[in-house]
Amino acid sequence: ILNVEQSPQSLHVQEGDSTNFTCSFPSSNFYALHWYRWETAKSPEALFVMTLNGDEKKKGRISATLNTKEGYSYLYIKGSQPEDSATYLCAFEANFGNEKLTFGTGTRLTIIP
Amino acid sequence: DTEVTQTPKHLVMGMTNKKSLKCEQHMGHRAMYWYKQKAKKPPELMFVYSYEKLSINESVPSRFSPECPNSSLLNLHLHALQPEDSALYLCASSHTTGLGYTFGSGTRLTVV
């Protein structure tokens, strides 16, 4: 059983502040680490797929880093806006060739106007 | 078209009913997935279809029966479900490994 954990479970952030949260995953059999944003009543939306140790990806005010040797990824949001309120899920893809994603329980982010 | 469309959005069914969930994508993705999510839990993989063939069944009870009639369509047939099967059922598709999934918005299923 693959263990993917996210912390914190929930987070309230003042509008304009920056924030970050963590995804930890197995350091063996790594293939890719996915980040998704999931707004209530909508589809989960792919943010990043990261495959290389040390990689950093950026999309607007959101960025993510990856450390495959120690098994963690950080997601950063700079200058939070109300539209950033969502649940952020990470998912671990192992190198078993079976395309299975193992999801964490998510970090629920609420931006306070 | 860059969406995965799931129907219905909500479904209430009795334990003796037979119903089907439908998922459709027209992005040419070769893999399609069914995930189940219960409240406050992460989505859990149920089935994977690759090139229209079932490649993964995560030991799902036979009361759930997947079907992939063609490369754009994925069904999940439901029969004799239990109340504990009530959950959000998510469909997703992907082009290849290492790329993100495209998810549908899910079917909220309630078994009474």
PDB file of C-alpha atoms in Angstrom:
ATOM      1  CA  ILE A   1       0.000   0.000   0.000  1.00  0.00           C
ATOM      2  CA  LEU A   2       1.455   3.349  -1.046  1.00  0.00           C
ATOM      3  CA  ASN A   3       1.204   6.105   1.558  1.00  0.00           C
ATOM      4  CA  VAL A   4       0.668   9.656   0.306  1.00  0.00           C
ATOM      5  CA  GLU A   5       0.132  12.284   2.971  1.00  0.00           C
ATOM      6  CA  GLN A   6      -0.672  15.969   2.783  1.00  0.00           C
ATOM      7  CA  SER A   7      -0.404  18.627   5.441  1.00  0.00           C
ATOM      8  CA  PRO A   8      -2.055  20.583   6.746  1.00  0.00           C
ATOM      9  CA  GLN A   9      -5.554  19.154   6.213  1.00  0.00           C
ATOM     10  CA  SER A  10      -7.022  22.645   6.101  1.00  0.00           C
ATOM     11  CA  LEU A  11      -5.730  26.165   6.003  1.00  0.00           C
ATOM     12  CA  HIS A  12      -7.254  29.642   6.296  1.00  0.00           C
ATOM     13  CA  VAL A  13      -5.204  32.412   4.748  1.00  0.00           C
ATOM     14  CA  GLN A  14      -5.813  36.140   4.556  1.00  0.00           C
ATOM     15  CA  GLU A  15      -6.207  37.523   1.048  1.00  0.00           C
ATOM     16  CA  GLY A  16      -2.884  38.799  -0.213  1.00  0.00           C
ATOM     17  CA  ASP A  17      -0.785  36.527   1.993  1.00  0.00           C
ATOM     18  CA  SER A  18       1.387  33.756   0.614  1.00  0.00           C
ATOM     19  CA  THR A  19       1.083  30.159   1.730  1.00  0.00           C
ATOM     20  CA  ASN A  20       2.471  26.698   1.138  1.00  0.00           C
ATOM     21  CA  PHE A  21       1.620  23.106   1.909  1.00  0.00           C
ATOM     22  CA  THR A  22       3.260  19.735   1.701  1.00  0.00           C
ATOM     23  CA  CYS A  23       2.830  16.371   0.028  1.00  0.00           C
ATOM     24  CA  SER A  24       4.922  13.415   1.180  1.00  0.00           C
ATOM     25  CA  PHE A  25       5.170  10.225  -0.831  1.00  0.00           C
ATOM     26  CA  PRO A  26       7.271   7.059  -1.116  1.00  0.00           C
ATOM     27  CA  SER A  27      10.890   7.746  -2.136  1.00  0.00           C
ATOM     28  CA  SER A  28      11.107   4.454  -4.020  1.00  0.00           C
ATOM     29  CA  ASN A  29       9.529   3.459  -7.345  1.00  0.00           C
ATOM     30  CA  PHE A  30       8.942   7.117  -8.221  1.00  0.00           C
ATOM     31  CA  TYR A  31       7.665   8.044 -11.681  1.00  0.00           C
ATOM     32  CA  ALA A  32       5.705  11.280 -11.288  1.00  0.00           C
ATOM     33  CA  LEU A  33       4.020  13.530  -8.753  1.00  0.00           C
ATOM     34  CA  HIS A  34       0.795  15.256  -9.771  1.00  0.00           C
ATOM     35  CA  TRP A  35      -0.890  18.311  -8.220  1.00  0.00           C
ATOM     36  CA  TYR A  36      -4.583  19.036  -8.763  1.00  0.00           C
ATOM     37  CA  ARG A  37      -6.847  21.879  -7.699  1.00  0.00           C
ATOM     38  CA  TRP A  38     -10.429  20.902  -6.913  1.00  0.00           C
ATOM     39  CA  GLU A  39     -13.054  23.565  -6.458  1.00  0.00           C
ATOM     40  CA  THR A  40     -16.386  22.582  -4.954  1.00  0.00           C
ATOM     41  CA  ALA A  41     -18.858  21.166  -7.515  1.00  0.00           C
ATOM     42  CA  LYS A  42     -16.247  21.277 -10.276  1.00  0.00           C
ATOM     43  CA  SER A  43     -13.789  18.820 -11.816  1.00  0.00           C
ATOM     44  CA  PRO A  44     -10.321  18.397 -10.354  1.00  0.00           C
ATOM     45  CA  GLU A  45      -7.983  20.473 -12.516  1.00  0.00           C
ATOM     46  CA  ALA A  46      -4.410  19.407 -13.246  1.00  0.00           C
ATOM     47  CA  LEU A  47      -1.872  21.980 -12.051  1.00  0.00           C
ATOM     48  CA  PHE A  48       1.488  20.249 -12.435  1.00  0.00           C
ATOM     49  CA  VAL A  49       3.012  16.895 -13.243  1.00  0.00           C
ATOM     50  CA  MET A  50       6.555  16.702 -11.925  1.00  0.00           C
ATOM     51  CA  THR A  51       9.008  13.981 -12.810  1.00  0.00           C
ATOM     52  CA  LEU A  52      12.559  15.229 -12.150  1.00  0.00           C
ATOM     53  CA  ASN A  53      14.189  15.525  -8.737  1.00  0.00           C
ATOM     54  CA  GLY A  54      14.818  19.193  -7.963  1.00  0.00           C
ATOM     55  CA  ASP A  55      12.299  20.334 -10.528  1.00  0.00           C
ATOM     56  CA  GLU A  56      10.345  23.514  -9.953  1.00  0.00           C
ATOM     57  CA  LYS A  57       7.224  24.381 -11.941  1.00  0.00           C
ATOM     58  CA  LYS A  58       5.247  27.606 -12.017  1.00  0.00           C
ATOM     59  CA  LYS A  59       1.779  28.584 -13.211  1.00  0.00           C
ATOM     60  CA  GLY A  60       0.932  32.198 -12.512  1.00  0.00           C
ATOM     61  CA  ARG A  61       1.080  32.701  -8.737  1.00  0.00           C
ATOM     62  CA  ILE A  62       1.309  28.985  -8.009  1.00  0.00           C
ATOM     63  CA  SER A  63       4.558  27.044  -8.006  1.00  0.00           C
ATOM     64  CA  ALA A  64       5.681  23.598  -6.889  1.00  0.00           C
ATOM     65  CA  THR A  65       8.965  21.937  -6.017  1.00  0.00           C
ATOM     66  CA  LEU A  66       9.933  18.287  -5.957  1.00  0.00           C
ATOM     67  CA  ASN A  67      12.383  16.222  -3.905  1.00  0.00           C
ATOM     68  CA  THR A  68      12.174  12.596  -4.958  1.00  0.00           C
ATOM     69  CA  LYS A  69      15.096  11.428  -2.808  1.00  0.00           C
ATOM     70  CA  GLU A  70      13.357  12.395   0.428  1.00  0.00           C
ATOM     71  CA  GLY A  71       9.834  12.007  -0.915  1.00  0.00           C
ATOM     72  CA  TYR A  72       8.206  15.406  -0.643  1.00  0.00           C
ATOM     73  CA  SER A  73       6.764  18.193  -2.762  1.00  0.00           C
ATOM     74  CA  TYR A  74       5.756  21.705  -1.775  1.00  0.00           C
ATOM     75  CA  LEU A  75       3.023  23.781  -3.373  1.00  0.00           C
ATOM     76  CA  TYR A  76       3.331  27.556  -2.975  1.00  0.00           C
ATOM     77  CA  ILE A  77       0.697  30.200  -3.615  1.00  0.00           C
ATOM     78  CA  LYS A  78       1.897  33.804  -3.725  1.00  0.00           C
ATOM     79  CA  GLY A  79      -0.471  36.669  -2.943  1.00  0.00           C
ATOM     80  CA  SER A  80      -3.556  34.505  -2.294  1.00  0.00           C
ATOM     81  CA  GLN A  81      -6.819  35.526  -3.940  1.00  0.00           C
ATOM     82  CA  PRO A  82     -10.376  34.387  -3.114  1.00  0.00           C
ATOM     83  CA  GLU A  83     -10.444  32.304  -6.306  1.00  0.00           C
ATOM     84  CA  ASP A  84      -7.587  30.203  -4.887  1.00  0.00           C
ATOM     85  CA  SER A  85     -10.032  28.713  -2.366  1.00  0.00           C
ATOM     86  CA  ALA A  86     -10.141  24.997  -3.220  1.00  0.00           C
ATOM     87  CA  THR A  87      -8.874  21.601  -2.150  1.00  0.00           C
ATOM     88  CA  TYR A  88      -5.369  20.881  -3.424  1.00  0.00           C
ATOM     89  CA  LEU A  89      -4.644  17.217  -4.048  1.00  0.00           C
ATOM     90  CA  CYS A  90      -1.329  15.592  -4.759  1.00  0.00           C
ATOM     91  CA  ALA A  91      -1.066  12.166  -6.373  1.00  0.00           C
ATOM     92  CA  PHE A  92       1.852   9.765  -6.624  1.00  0.00           C
ATOM     93  CA  GLU A  93       2.454   7.779  -9.801  1.00  0.00           C
ATOM     94  CA  ALA A  94       4.779   4.807  -9.366  1.00  0.00           C
ATOM     95  CA  ASN A  95       6.997   3.345 -12.061  1.00  0.00           C
ATOM     96  CA  PHE A  96       4.979   0.148 -12.256  1.00  0.00           C
ATOM     97  CA  GLY A  97       3.731   1.051 -15.723  1.00  0.00           C
ATOM     98  CA  ASN A  98       0.090   0.792 -14.672  1.00  0.00           C
ATOM     99  CA  GLU A  99      -0.879   4.495 -14.739  1.00  0.00           C
ATOM    100  CA  LYS A 100      -2.406   4.293 -11.273  1.00  0.00           C
ATOM    101  CA  LEU A 101      -2.459   7.475  -9.209  1.00  0.00           C
ATOM    102  CA  THR A 102      -2.485   7.255  -5.420  1.00  0.00           C
ATOM    103  CA  PHE A 103      -3.979  10.428  -3.998  1.00  0.00           C
ATOM    104  CA  GLY A 104      -3.374  12.216  -0.732  1.00  0.00           C
ATOM    105  CA  THR A 105      -6.340  13.391   1.340  1.00  0.00           C
ATOM    106  CA  GLY A 106      -5.840  16.968   0.191  1.00  0.00           C
ATOM    107  CA  THR A 107      -5.320  20.378   1.757  1.00  0.00           C
ATOM    108  CA  ARG A 108      -8.475  22.468   1.922  1.00  0.00           C
ATOM    109  CA  LEU A 109      -7.507  26.113   1.426  1.00  0.00           C
ATOM    110  CA  THR A 110      -9.879  28.959   2.319  1.00  0.00           C
ATOM    111  CA  ILE A 111      -8.902  32.518   1.459  1.00  0.00           C
ATOM    112  CA  ILE A 112     -10.382  35.119   3.810  1.00  0.00           C
ATOM    113  CA  PRO A 113     -11.228  38.385   1.997  1.00  0.00           C
TER     114      PRO A 113
ATOM    115  CA  ASP B   1     -13.222  19.632 -26.819  1.00  0.00           C
ATOM    116  CA  THR B   2     -11.055  19.419 -23.700  1.00  0.00           C
ATOM    117  CA  GLU B   3     -13.588  18.042 -21.272  1.00  0.00           C
ATOM    118  CA  VAL B   4     -14.638  14.793 -19.698  1.00  0.00           C
ATOM    119  CA  THR B   5     -18.424  14.682 -19.442  1.00  0.00           C
ATOM    120  CA  GLN B   6     -20.131  12.545 -16.822  1.00  0.00           C
ATOM    121  CA  THR B   7     -23.837  11.790 -16.605  1.00  0.00           C
ATOM    122  CA  PRO B   8     -25.893  11.866 -14.531  1.00  0.00           C
ATOM    123  CA  LYS B   9     -24.561  14.403 -12.011  1.00  0.00           C
ATOM    124  CA  HIS B  10     -26.711  12.926  -9.260  1.00  0.00           C
ATOM    125  CA  LEU B  11     -28.273   9.482  -8.899  1.00  0.00           C
ATOM    126  CA  VAL B  12     -30.399   7.955  -6.178  1.00  0.00           C
ATOM    127  CA  MET B  13     -31.005   4.234  -6.502  1.00  0.00           C
ATOM    128  CA  GLY B  14     -32.472   1.428  -4.463  1.00  0.00           C
ATOM    129  CA  MET B  15     -30.502  -1.664  -3.550  1.00  0.00           C
ATOM    130  CA  THR B  16     -32.367  -3.766  -6.109  1.00  0.00           C
ATOM    131  CA  ASN B  17     -32.024  -1.299  -8.984  1.00  0.00           C
ATOM    132  CA  LYS B  18     -29.785  -1.492 -12.021  1.00  0.00           C
ATOM    133  CA  LYS B  19     -28.331   1.785 -13.251  1.00  0.00           C
ATOM    134  CA  SER B  20     -25.397   2.986 -15.318  1.00  0.00           C
ATOM    135  CA  LEU B  21     -22.971   5.872 -15.082  1.00  0.00           C
ATOM    136  CA  LYS B  22     -21.634   7.316 -18.313  1.00  0.00           C
ATOM    137  CA  CYS B  23     -18.368   9.063 -19.119  1.00  0.00           C
ATOM    138  CA  GLU B  24     -17.361  10.571 -22.444  1.00  0.00           C
ATOM    139  CA  GLN B  25     -14.243  12.287 -23.799  1.00  0.00           C
ATOM    140  CA  HIS B  26     -13.316  13.424 -27.300  1.00  0.00           C
ATOM    141  CA  MET B  27      -9.668  14.325 -26.721  1.00  0.00           C
ATOM    142  CA  GLY B  28      -8.310  11.115 -28.207  1.00  0.00           C
ATOM    143  CA  HIS B  29      -7.045   9.998 -24.804  1.00  0.00           C
ATOM    144  CA  ARG B  30      -6.123   6.310 -24.788  1.00  0.00           C
ATOM    145  CA  ALA B  31      -6.673   5.626 -21.086  1.00  0.00           C
ATOM    146  CA  MET B  32      -9.841   6.083 -19.056  1.00  0.00           C
ATOM    147  CA  TYR B  33     -10.383   5.603 -15.342  1.00  0.00           C
ATOM    148  CA  TRP B  34     -13.064   5.208 -12.703  1.00  0.00           C
ATOM    149  CA  TYR B  35     -12.313   6.553  -9.216  1.00  0.00           C
ATOM    150  CA  LYS B  36     -14.505   6.446  -6.126  1.00  0.00           C
ATOM    151  CA  GLN B  37     -14.368   9.110  -3.450  1.00  0.00           C
ATOM    152  CA  LYS B  38     -16.041   8.940  -0.067  1.00  0.00           C
ATOM    153  CA  ALA B  39     -16.337  11.991   2.148  1.00  0.00           C
ATOM    154  CA  LYS B  40     -13.047  13.256   3.614  1.00  0.00           C
ATOM    155  CA  LYS B  41     -11.114  10.471   1.863  1.00  0.00           C
ATOM    156  CA  PRO B  42      -8.859  10.609  -1.191  1.00  0.00           C
ATOM    157  CA  PRO B  43     -10.148   9.362  -4.539  1.00  0.00           C
ATOM    158  CA  GLU B  44      -9.499   5.628  -4.878  1.00  0.00           C
ATOM    159  CA  LEU B  45      -8.883   3.891  -8.178  1.00  0.00           C
ATOM    160  CA  MET B  46     -11.460   1.319  -9.258  1.00  0.00           C
ATOM    161  CA  PHE B  47     -10.731   0.509 -12.913  1.00  0.00           C
ATOM    162  CA  VAL B  48      -8.353   1.476 -15.723  1.00  0.00           C
ATOM    163  CA  TYR B  49      -9.032   0.969 -19.410  1.00  0.00           C
ATOM    164  CA  SER B  50      -6.133   1.310 -21.821  1.00  0.00           C
ATOM    165  CA  TYR B  51      -6.839   1.205 -25.546  1.00  0.00           C
ATOM    166  CA  GLU B  52     -10.387   0.040 -24.716  1.00  0.00           C
ATOM    167  CA  LYS B  53      -9.148  -2.978 -22.747  1.00  0.00           C
ATOM    168  CA  LEU B  54      -9.483  -3.387 -18.998  1.00  0.00           C
ATOM    169  CA  SER B  55      -5.945  -3.144 -17.619  1.00  0.00           C
ATOM    170  CA  ILE B  56      -6.595  -2.679 -13.885  1.00  0.00           C
ATOM    171  CA  ASN B  57      -9.393  -3.864 -11.622  1.00  0.00           C
ATOM    172  CA  GLU B  58      -8.586  -2.874  -8.041  1.00  0.00           C
ATOM    173  CA  SER B  59     -10.472  -5.846  -6.565  1.00  0.00           C
ATOM    174  CA  VAL B  60     -13.769  -4.065  -7.039  1.00  0.00           C
ATOM    175  CA  PRO B  61     -16.908  -6.062  -6.113  1.00  0.00           C
ATOM    176  CA  SER B  62     -18.741  -7.559  -9.085  1.00  0.00           C
ATOM    177  CA  ARG B  63     -21.780  -5.387  -8.409  1.00  0.00           C
ATOM    178  CA  PHE B  64     -19.741  -2.739 -10.261  1.00  0.00           C
ATOM    179  CA  SER B  65     -19.240  -3.658 -13.906  1.00  0.00           C
ATOM    180  CA  PRO B  66     -17.213  -1.408 -16.208  1.00  0.00           C
ATOM    181  CA  GLU B  67     -17.590  -1.263 -19.951  1.00  0.00           C
ATOM    182  CA  CYS B  68     -15.656   0.577 -22.657  1.00  0.00           C
ATOM    183  CA  PRO B  69     -17.697   0.358 -25.889  1.00  0.00           C
ATOM    184  CA  ASN B  70     -15.283   2.601 -27.811  1.00  0.00           C
ATOM    185  CA  SER B  71     -12.305   4.881 -27.269  1.00  0.00           C
ATOM    186  CA  SER B  72     -14.488   7.842 -26.273  1.00  0.00           C
ATOM    187  CA  LEU B  73     -16.961   6.207 -23.923  1.00  0.00           C
ATOM    188  CA  LEU B  74     -16.713   4.534 -20.536  1.00  0.00           C
ATOM    189  CA  ASN B  75     -19.658   3.150 -18.607  1.00  0.00           C
ATOM    190  CA  LEU B  76     -20.018   1.850 -15.085  1.00  0.00           C
ATOM    191  CA  HIS B  77     -22.955  -0.527 -14.648  1.00  0.00           C
ATOM    192  CA  LEU B  78     -24.366  -0.767 -11.137  1.00  0.00           C
ATOM    193  CA  HIS B  79     -26.448  -3.617  -9.762  1.00  0.00           C
ATOM    194  CA  ALA B  80     -27.495  -4.630  -6.251  1.00  0.00           C
ATOM    195  CA  LEU B  81     -25.469  -1.892  -4.592  1.00  0.00           C
ATOM    196  CA  GLN B  82     -25.235  -1.386  -0.855  1.00  0.00           C
ATOM    197  CA  PRO B  83     -25.726   1.866   1.062  1.00  0.00           C
ATOM    198  CA  GLU B  84     -21.955   1.952   1.748  1.00  0.00           C
ATOM    199  CA  ASP B  85     -21.425   2.312  -2.014  1.00  0.00           C
ATOM    200  CA  SER B  86     -22.820   5.821  -1.783  1.00  0.00           C
ATOM    201  CA  ALA B  87     -19.991   8.100  -2.924  1.00  0.00           C
ATOM    202  CA  LEU B  88     -18.778  10.462  -5.634  1.00  0.00           C
ATOM    203  CA  TYR B  89     -17.738   8.520  -8.733  1.00  0.00           C
ATOM    204  CA  LEU B  90     -15.158  10.300 -10.837  1.00  0.00           C
ATOM    205  CA  CYS B  91     -14.185   9.482 -14.385  1.00  0.00           C
ATOM    206  CA  ALA B  92     -10.861  10.622 -15.850  1.00  0.00           C
ATOM    207  CA  SER B  93      -8.860  10.212 -19.017  1.00  0.00           C
ATOM    208  CA  SER B  94      -5.230  10.649 -19.988  1.00  0.00           C
ATOM    209  CA  HIS B  95      -3.147  10.556 -23.126  1.00  0.00           C
ATOM    210  CA  THR B  96      -0.162   8.721 -21.703  1.00  0.00           C
ATOM    211  CA  THR B  97       1.764   8.130 -18.477  1.00  0.00           C
ATOM    212  CA  GLY B  98       3.418  11.080 -16.819  1.00  0.00           C
ATOM    213  CA  LEU B  99       0.824  13.553 -18.053  1.00  0.00           C
ATOM    214  CA  GLY B 100      -2.036  14.894 -15.988  1.00  0.00           C
ATOM    215  CA  TYR B 101      -5.462  13.385 -15.970  1.00  0.00           C
ATOM    216  CA  THR B 102      -8.518  15.246 -17.197  1.00  0.00           C
ATOM    217  CA  PHE B 103     -11.338  14.628 -14.745  1.00  0.00           C
ATOM    218  CA  GLY B 104     -15.083  14.845 -15.082  1.00  0.00           C
ATOM    219  CA  SER B 105     -17.091  16.582 -12.378  1.00  0.00           C
ATOM    220  CA  GLY B 106     -18.372  13.278 -11.036  1.00  0.00           C
ATOM    221  CA  THR B 107     -21.642  11.496 -10.321  1.00  0.00           C
ATOM    222  CA  ARG B 108     -22.908  11.798  -6.754  1.00  0.00           C
ATOM    223  CA  LEU B 109     -24.472   8.387  -6.049  1.00  0.00           C
ATOM    224  CA  THR B 110     -26.774   7.676  -3.135  1.00  0.00           C
ATOM    225  CA  VAL B 111     -27.928   4.112  -2.491  1.00  0.00           C
ATOM    226  CA  VAL B 112     -31.082   3.830  -0.372  1.00  0.00           C
TER     227      VAL B 112
END
